[in-house]
PDB file of C-alpha atoms in Angstrom:
ATOM      1  CA  GLU N  16      25.554 -21.575  -2.809  1.00 96.00           C
ATOM      2  CA  VAL N  17      22.556 -19.554  -2.279  1.00 97.00           C
ATOM      3  CA  GLN N  18      21.236 -17.869  -5.417  1.00 98.00           C
ATOM      4  CA  LEU N  19      18.326 -15.595  -6.199  1.00 98.00           C
ATOM      5  CA  LEU N  20      17.547 -14.862  -9.630  1.00 98.00           C
ATOM      6  CA  GLU N  21      14.993 -12.245 -10.740  1.00 98.00           C
ATOM      7  CA  SER N  22      13.109 -12.090 -14.078  1.00 98.00           C
ATOM      8  CA  GLY N  23      10.196 -10.555 -15.544  1.00 98.00           C
ATOM      9  CA  GLY N  24      11.168  -6.890 -15.700  1.00 97.00           C
ATOM     10  CA  GLY N  25      10.904  -4.733 -18.743  1.00 97.00           C
ATOM     11  CA  LEU N  26       8.926  -2.045 -20.180  1.00 98.00           C
ATOM     12  CA  ALA N  27       5.199  -1.429 -19.129  1.00 98.00           C
ATOM     13  CA  GLN N  28       2.764   1.376 -19.924  1.00 97.00           C
ATOM     14  CA  PRO N  29       1.151   3.419 -17.237  1.00 98.00           C
ATOM     15  CA  GLY N  30      -1.832   1.452 -16.002  1.00 98.00           C
ATOM     16  CA  GLY N  31      -0.477  -1.846 -17.165  1.00 98.00           C
ATOM     17  CA  SER N  32       0.669  -4.931 -15.484  1.00 98.00           C
ATOM     18  CA  LEU N  33       3.860  -7.136 -15.049  1.00 98.00           C
ATOM     19  CA  ARG N  34       4.712 -10.238 -13.068  1.00 98.00           C
ATOM     20  CA  LEU N  35       8.177 -10.563 -11.572  1.00 98.00           C
ATOM     21  CA  SER N  36       9.551 -13.790 -10.462  1.00 98.00           C
ATOM     22  CA  CYS N  37      12.460 -14.789  -8.206  1.00 98.00           C
ATOM     23  CA  GLU N  38      13.857 -18.204  -8.510  1.00 98.00           C
ATOM     24  CA  ALA N  39      15.710 -19.391  -5.396  1.00 98.00           C
ATOM     25  CA  SER N  40      18.404 -22.298  -5.187  1.00 98.00           C
ATOM     26  CA  GLY N  41      21.074 -23.418  -2.650  1.00 98.00           C
ATOM     27  CA  PHE N  42      18.985 -23.239   0.354  1.00 97.00           C
ATOM     28  CA  THR N  43      15.595 -24.597   1.817  1.00 97.00           C
ATOM     29  CA  PHE N  44      13.251 -21.996   0.242  1.00 97.00           C
ATOM     30  CA  SER N  45      10.168 -23.002   2.165  1.00 97.00           C
ATOM     31  CA  SER N  46      11.917 -22.072   5.392  1.00 96.00           C
ATOM     32  CA  HIS N  47      12.566 -18.498   4.715  1.00 97.00           C
ATOM     33  CA  SER N  48      10.530 -15.313   4.369  1.00 97.00           C
ATOM     34  CA  ILE N  49      11.396 -13.306   1.375  1.00 98.00           C
ATOM     35  CA  SER N  50      11.032  -9.708   0.547  1.00 97.00           C
ATOM     36  CA  TRP N  51      10.857  -7.453  -2.399  1.00 98.00           C
ATOM     37  CA  VAL N  52      12.963  -4.200  -2.374  1.00 98.00           C
ATOM     38  CA  ARG N  53      13.296  -1.688  -5.243  1.00 98.00           C
ATOM     39  CA  GLN N  54      15.644   1.226  -6.155  1.00 98.00           C
ATOM     40  CA  ALA N  55      14.563   3.939  -8.445  1.00 98.00           C
ATOM     41  CA  PRO N  56      17.267   5.027 -10.741  1.00 97.00           C
ATOM     42  CA  GLY N  57      19.859   7.115  -8.840  1.00 96.00           C
ATOM     43  CA  LYS N  58      17.793   6.717  -5.580  1.00 97.00           C
ATOM     44  CA  GLY N  59      17.775   4.857  -2.388  1.00 97.00           C
ATOM     45  CA  LEU N  60      16.315   1.576  -1.386  1.00 98.00           C
ATOM     46  CA  GLU N  61      12.564   1.188  -0.691  1.00 97.00           C
ATOM     47  CA  TRP N  62      10.987  -1.830   0.852  1.00 96.00           C
ATOM     48  CA  VAL N  63       8.043  -3.021  -1.168  1.00 97.00           C
ATOM     49  CA  SER N  64       6.599  -6.198   0.271  1.00 97.00           C
ATOM     50  CA  ASP N  65       7.367  -9.409   2.132  1.00 96.00           C
ATOM     51  CA  ILE N  66       5.954 -12.959   2.569  1.00 97.00           C
ATOM     52  CA  ASN N  67       6.415 -15.382   5.397  1.00 96.00           C
ATOM     53  CA  SER N  68       7.701 -18.866   4.621  1.00 96.00           C
ATOM     54  CA  SER N  69       4.336 -20.505   4.225  1.00 96.00           C
ATOM     55  CA  GLY N  70       2.860 -17.702   2.138  1.00 95.00           C
ATOM     56  CA  GLY N  71       0.111 -17.154   4.668  1.00 96.00           C
ATOM     57  CA  THR N  72       1.216 -13.629   5.724  1.00 96.00           C
ATOM     58  CA  THR N  73       2.068 -10.901   3.574  1.00 97.00           C
ATOM     59  CA  GLN N  74       2.948  -7.102   4.100  1.00 95.00           C
ATOM     60  CA  TYR N  75       3.210  -4.267   1.818  1.00 96.00           C
ATOM     61  CA  ALA N  76       4.554  -0.795   1.736  1.00 95.00           C
ATOM     62  CA  ASP N  77       1.605   1.896   1.368  1.00 95.00           C
ATOM     63  CA  SER N  78       3.001   2.997  -1.765  1.00 96.00           C
ATOM     64  CA  VAL N  79       1.968  -0.337  -3.507  1.00 98.00           C
ATOM     65  CA  LYS N  80      -0.840  -1.608  -1.346  1.00 97.00           C
ATOM     66  CA  GLY N  81      -3.780  -2.484  -3.387  1.00 98.00           C
ATOM     67  CA  ARG N  82      -1.769  -2.680  -6.626  1.00 98.00           C
ATOM     68  CA  PHE N  83       0.852  -5.275  -5.906  1.00 98.00           C
ATOM     69  CA  THR N  84       0.443  -8.889  -4.817  1.00 98.00           C
ATOM     70  CA  ILE N  85       3.272 -10.987  -3.477  1.00 98.00           C
ATOM     71  CA  SER N  86       3.086 -14.732  -3.623  1.00 98.00           C
ATOM     72  CA  ARG N  87       5.185 -17.796  -3.525  1.00 98.00           C
ATOM     73  CA  ASP N  88       5.260 -21.440  -4.795  1.00 98.00           C
ATOM     74  CA  ASN N  89       7.451 -23.478  -2.481  1.00 98.00           C
ATOM     75  CA  SER N  90       7.252 -26.529  -4.686  1.00 98.00           C
ATOM     76  CA  LYS N  91       8.762 -24.399  -7.496  1.00 98.00           C
ATOM     77  CA  ASN N  92      11.038 -22.412  -5.114  1.00 98.00           C
ATOM     78  CA  THR N  93       9.831 -19.253  -6.760  1.00 98.00           C
ATOM     79  CA  LEU N  94       8.705 -16.037  -5.410  1.00 98.00           C
ATOM     80  CA  TYR N  95       6.266 -13.760  -7.431  1.00 98.00           C
ATOM     81  CA  LEU N  96       5.177 -10.091  -7.468  1.00 98.00           C
ATOM     82  CA  GLN N  97       2.270  -9.266  -9.575  1.00 98.00           C
ATOM     83  CA  MET N  98       2.326  -5.562 -10.193  1.00 98.00           C
ATOM     84  CA  ASN N  99      -1.026  -3.900 -11.534  1.00 98.00           C
ATOM     85  CA  SER N 100      -1.919  -0.387 -12.167  1.00 98.00           C
ATOM     86  CA  LEU N 101       1.605   0.513 -12.712  1.00 98.00           C
ATOM     87  CA  ARG N 102       2.738   4.116 -12.403  1.00 98.00           C
ATOM     88  CA  ALA N 103       5.803   5.975 -13.512  1.00 98.00           C
ATOM     89  CA  GLU N 104       7.056   6.161  -9.934  1.00 98.00           C
ATOM     90  CA  ASP N 105       7.278   2.286  -9.940  1.00 98.00           C
ATOM     91  CA  THR N 106      10.231   2.586 -12.422  1.00 98.00           C
ATOM     92  CA  ALA N 107      12.981   0.877 -10.435  1.00 98.00           C
ATOM     93  CA  VAL N 108      15.231  -2.100 -10.077  1.00 98.00           C
ATOM     94  CA  TYR N 109      13.382  -4.799  -8.198  1.00 98.00           C
ATOM     95  CA  TYR N 110      15.442  -6.980  -5.771  1.00 98.00           C
ATOM     96  CA  CYS N 111      14.331 -10.073  -4.051  1.00 98.00           C
ATOM     97  CA  ALA N 112      16.010 -10.844  -0.738  1.00 98.00           C
ATOM     98  CA  ARG N 113      16.031 -13.801   1.503  1.00 98.00           C
ATOM     99  CA  GLU N 114      15.084 -12.980   5.164  1.00 96.00           C
ATOM    100  CA  ILE N 115      16.961 -14.651   7.971  1.00 93.00           C
ATOM    101  CA  ARG N 116      16.869 -14.537  11.841  1.00 91.00           C
ATOM    102  CA  TYR N 117      19.985 -15.637  13.604  1.00 88.00           C
ATOM    103  CA  CYS N 118      19.150 -17.959  16.647  1.00 88.00           C
ATOM    104  CA  SER N 119      21.188 -19.042  19.564  1.00 87.00           C
ATOM    105  CA  GLY N 120      19.257 -21.350  21.648  1.00 88.00           C
ATOM    106  CA  ARG N 121      15.749 -20.190  21.945  1.00 89.00           C
ATOM    107  CA  LYS N 122      16.661 -16.498  21.378  1.00 90.00           C
ATOM    108  CA  CYS N 123      16.534 -15.115  17.874  1.00 90.00           C
ATOM    109  CA  SER N 124      17.483 -11.843  16.331  1.00 88.00           C
ATOM    110  CA  GLY N 125      15.264  -9.464  14.426  1.00 85.00           C
ATOM    111  CA  PRO N 126      14.914 -10.142  10.704  1.00 90.00           C
ATOM    112  CA  SER N 127      17.559  -9.115   8.129  1.00 93.00           C
ATOM    113  CA  SER N 128      18.114  -9.687   4.412  1.00 96.00           C
ATOM    114  CA  ASP N 129      21.121 -11.819   4.050  1.00 95.00           C
ATOM    115  CA  TYR N 130      21.152 -12.794   0.319  1.00 97.00           C
ATOM    116  CA  TRP N 131      19.873 -10.727  -2.612  1.00 98.00           C
ATOM    117  CA  GLY N 132      19.410 -11.207  -6.293  1.00 98.00           C
ATOM    118  CA  GLN N 133      20.922  -9.057  -8.851  1.00 97.00           C
ATOM    119  CA  GLY N 134      17.761  -7.188  -9.426  1.00 98.00           C
ATOM    120  CA  THR N 135      15.388  -6.926 -12.547  1.00 98.00           C
ATOM    121  CA  LEU N 136      14.653  -3.419 -14.094  1.00 98.00           C
ATOM    122  CA  VAL N 137      11.021  -2.318 -14.385  1.00 98.00           C
ATOM    123  CA  THR N 138      10.345   0.793 -16.698  1.00 98.00           C
ATOM    124  CA  VAL N 139       6.750   2.343 -16.743  1.00 98.00           C
ATOM    125  CA  SER N 140       6.607   4.688 -19.510  1.00 96.00           C
ATOM    126  CA  SER N 141       4.322   5.457 -22.397  1.00 95.00           C
TER     127      SER N 141
ATOM    128  CA  GLU G  16       5.555   4.954   9.664  1.00 88.00           C
ATOM    129  CA  ILE G  17       8.896   5.258  11.161  1.00 95.00           C
ATOM    130  CA  ALA G  18      11.305   7.359   9.360  1.00 96.00           C
ATOM    131  CA  LEU G  19      15.003   6.949   9.399  1.00 98.00           C
ATOM    132  CA  THR G  20      17.342   9.921   8.844  1.00 98.00           C
ATOM    133  CA  GLN G  21      21.127   9.169   7.862  1.00 98.00           C
ATOM    134  CA  SER G  22      23.911  11.767   8.287  1.00 97.00           C
ATOM    135  CA  PRO G  23      25.914  13.002   6.678  1.00 98.00           C
ATOM    136  CA  ALA G  24      24.656  12.517   3.067  1.00 98.00           C
ATOM    137  CA  THR G  25      28.210  12.208   1.926  1.00 98.00           C
ATOM    138  CA  LEU G  26      31.416  11.530   3.781  1.00 98.00           C
ATOM    139  CA  SER G  27      34.793  12.295   2.054  1.00 98.00           C
ATOM    140  CA  LEU G  28      37.576  10.436   3.635  1.00 98.00           C
ATOM    141  CA  SER G  29      40.919   9.019   2.860  1.00 97.00           C
ATOM    142  CA  PRO G  30      41.986   5.149   3.079  1.00 97.00           C
ATOM    143  CA  GLY G  31      42.990   4.509   6.587  1.00 98.00           C
ATOM    144  CA  GLU G  32      40.811   7.212   8.109  1.00 98.00           C
ATOM    145  CA  ARG G  33      37.848   6.193  10.608  1.00 98.00           C
ATOM    146  CA  ALA G  34      34.396   6.688   9.239  1.00 98.00           C
ATOM    147  CA  THR G  35      31.310   7.324  11.516  1.00 98.00           C
ATOM    148  CA  LEU G  36      27.757   7.149   9.884  1.00 98.00           C
ATOM    149  CA  SER G  37      24.664   8.079  11.797  1.00 98.00           C
ATOM    150  CA  CYS G  38      21.079   6.896  11.662  1.00 98.00           C
ATOM    151  CA  ARG G  39      18.394   8.264  13.553  1.00 98.00           C
ATOM    152  CA  ALA G  40      14.720   6.952  14.011  1.00 98.00           C
ATOM    153  CA  SER G  41      11.822   9.001  14.423  1.00 97.00           C
ATOM    154  CA  GLN G  42      10.629   6.799  17.253  1.00 97.00           C
ATOM    155  CA  SER G  43      12.168   4.143  19.348  1.00 97.00           C
ATOM    156  CA  ILE G  44      13.013   0.893  17.291  1.00 96.00           C
ATOM    157  CA  ARG G  45      14.672  -0.881  20.112  1.00 95.00           C
ATOM    158  CA  ASN G  46      17.602  -2.459  18.616  1.00 94.00           C
ATOM    159  CA  TYR G  47      15.894  -3.590  15.280  1.00 96.00           C
ATOM    160  CA  LEU G  48      18.379  -1.869  12.963  1.00 97.00           C
ATOM    161  CA  VAL G  49      20.178  -3.113  10.287  1.00 98.00           C
ATOM    162  CA  TRP G  50      23.113  -1.750   8.065  1.00 98.00           C
ATOM    163  CA  TYR G  51      23.872  -2.584   4.439  1.00 98.00           C
ATOM    164  CA  GLN G  52      26.503  -1.637   1.978  1.00 98.00           C
ATOM    165  CA  GLN G  53      25.869  -1.166  -1.721  1.00 98.00           C
ATOM    166  CA  LYS G  54      28.489  -0.574  -4.358  1.00 98.00           C
ATOM    167  CA  PRO G  55      27.585   0.610  -7.914  1.00 96.00           C
ATOM    168  CA  GLY G  56      25.789  -1.822 -10.021  1.00 95.00           C
ATOM    169  CA  GLN G  57      25.704  -4.253  -7.344  1.00 97.00           C
ATOM    170  CA  ALA G  58      22.838  -5.477  -4.841  1.00 98.00           C
ATOM    171  CA  PRO G  59      23.213  -4.553  -1.265  1.00 98.00           C
ATOM    172  CA  ARG G  60      25.083  -6.518   1.085  1.00 98.00           C
ATOM    173  CA  LEU G  61      24.200  -7.270   4.788  1.00 98.00           C
ATOM    174  CA  LEU G  62      26.789  -5.883   7.227  1.00 98.00           C
ATOM    175  CA  ILE G  63      25.164  -5.533  10.730  1.00 98.00           C
ATOM    176  CA  TYR G  64      21.929  -6.797  12.274  1.00 97.00           C
ATOM    177  CA  ASP G  65      20.290  -6.017  15.538  1.00 96.00           C
ATOM    178  CA  ALA G  66      22.224  -2.665  15.632  1.00 97.00           C
ATOM    179  CA  SER G  67      25.475  -4.229  16.622  1.00 97.00           C
ATOM    180  CA  ASN G  68      25.939  -7.855  15.464  1.00 96.00           C
ATOM    181  CA  ARG G  69      28.437  -8.370  12.504  1.00 96.00           C
ATOM    182  CA  ALA G  70      26.833 -10.692   9.878  1.00 95.00           C
ATOM    183  CA  THR G  71      28.680 -13.638   8.499  1.00 93.00           C
ATOM    184  CA  GLY G  72      31.641 -12.344   6.592  1.00 95.00           C
ATOM    185  CA  THR G  73      31.603  -8.877   7.720  1.00 97.00           C
ATOM    186  CA  PRO G  74      35.182  -7.690   8.567  1.00 98.00           C
ATOM    187  CA  ALA G  75      35.912  -6.735  12.054  1.00 98.00           C
ATOM    188  CA  ARG G  76      36.737  -2.982  11.132  1.00 98.00           C
ATOM    189  CA  PHE G  77      32.832  -2.690  10.792  1.00 98.00           C
ATOM    190  CA  SER G  78      31.069  -1.935  14.143  1.00 98.00           C
ATOM    191  CA  GLY G  79      27.591  -0.999  15.023  1.00 98.00           C
ATOM    192  CA  SER G  80      26.143   0.610  18.094  1.00 98.00           C
ATOM    193  CA  GLY G  81      23.202   2.238  19.539  1.00 98.00           C
ATOM    194  CA  SER G  82      19.587   1.481  20.727  1.00 97.00           C
ATOM    195  CA  GLY G  83      16.220   3.427  20.668  1.00 97.00           C
ATOM    196  CA  THR G  84      16.548   6.093  18.202  1.00 98.00           C
ATOM    197  CA  ASP G  85      20.188   6.813  17.587  1.00 98.00           C
ATOM    198  CA  PHE G  86      22.589   4.525  16.024  1.00 98.00           C
ATOM    199  CA  THR G  87      26.111   4.538  14.382  1.00 98.00           C
ATOM    200  CA  LEU G  88      28.000   2.520  12.016  1.00 98.00           C
ATOM    201  CA  THR G  89      31.781   2.810  12.411  1.00 98.00           C
ATOM    202  CA  ILE G  90      34.540   1.772  10.133  1.00 98.00           C
ATOM    203  CA  SER G  91      37.759   1.751  12.075  1.00 98.00           C
ATOM    204  CA  SER G  92      40.110   2.201   9.154  1.00 98.00           C
ATOM    205  CA  LEU G  93      38.881   2.528   5.550  1.00 98.00           C
ATOM    206  CA  GLU G  94      40.127   0.085   2.976  1.00 98.00           C
ATOM    207  CA  PRO G  95      39.772   0.785  -0.707  1.00 97.00           C
ATOM    208  CA  GLU G  96      36.813  -1.521  -1.101  1.00 97.00           C
ATOM    209  CA  ASP G  97      34.843   0.106   1.564  1.00 98.00           C
ATOM    210  CA  PHE G  98      33.945   3.290  -0.533  1.00 98.00           C
ATOM    211  CA  ALA G  99      30.287   2.749  -1.172  1.00 98.00           C
ATOM    212  CA  VAL G 100      26.781   3.779  -0.136  1.00 98.00           C
ATOM    213  CA  TYR G 101      25.643   2.647   3.290  1.00 98.00           C
ATOM    214  CA  TYR G 102      21.887   2.275   4.187  1.00 98.00           C
ATOM    215  CA  CYS G 103      20.191   1.625   7.615  1.00 98.00           C
ATOM    216  CA  GLN G 104      16.924  -0.163   7.908  1.00 98.00           C
ATOM    217  CA  GLN G 105      14.650  -0.494  10.829  1.00 97.00           C
ATOM    218  CA  ARG G 106      12.816  -3.831  11.331  1.00 94.00           C
ATOM    219  CA  SER G 107      10.642  -2.593  14.116  1.00 92.00           C
ATOM    220  CA  ASP G 108       7.514  -1.546  12.207  1.00 86.00           C
ATOM    221  CA  TRP G 109       7.376  -2.208   8.661  1.00 82.00           C
ATOM    222  CA  TYR G 110      10.961  -2.012   6.996  1.00 91.00           C
ATOM    223  CA  THR G 111      11.877   1.363   5.991  1.00 95.00           C
ATOM    224  CA  PHE G 112      15.259   2.389   4.831  1.00 97.00           C
ATOM    225  CA  GLY G 113      17.272   5.491   5.457  1.00 98.00           C
ATOM    226  CA  GLN G 114      18.212   7.628   2.336  1.00 98.00           C
ATOM    227  CA  GLY G 115      21.952   6.439   2.517  1.00 98.00           C
ATOM    228  CA  THR G 116      25.374   7.854   3.289  1.00 98.00           C
ATOM    229  CA  LYS G 117      27.979   7.719   0.517  1.00 98.00           C
ATOM    230  CA  VAL G 118      31.481   7.337   1.679  1.00 98.00           C
ATOM    231  CA  GLU G 119      33.631   8.592  -0.939  1.00 98.00           C
ATOM    232  CA  ILE G 120      37.414   8.992  -1.496  1.00 96.00           C
ATOM    233  CA  LYS G 121      38.860  12.344  -0.676  1.00 94.00           C
TER     234      LYS G 121
END
């Protein structure tokens, strides 16, 4: 069974730091890109960042670029999100999600997020 | 950045009725459009990828259509478990989400 388990959320002060983790099981972690998506209380979904299967390519939303760093340790089946210079507007539930492309022969679909963790709440407040 | 606009914000329908949700992109995204369902307190669930392909486990009453800038998610006959919030996401250039459409019981 595919599982993704986020941890590391909690209360942080403005300007502070937190590191989120996402532990994966039930699939070959090193074969998949993984994304972080967040959801502020009562609001919609916001893509934050993603990383390819090897960890060599990363992307960030403009809202977190330069403050957040995504990384992964394929030997530990774990994804990370280092969050620095936190702001009140970073308050949200943070989800990790497995990326997949459906392939038939040599033709593959665009990416989509097929499995999600249950999320970890980050609250930034003084 | 490509923006996605979902309409309506809220759809009030009864079980058994047909639901039609719209997602419009600010520029062409070809068919790189994904639909998710989210229920309160739960993580999103993948429904449709590449605008019209049902993901594994998605019931046949869900269908997606469109390409370029205009996309539609149709639920042919609403079941009680379908009342939820639905998000579209573009996968063409970065990965932005629409603001969501809430399908509520009338």
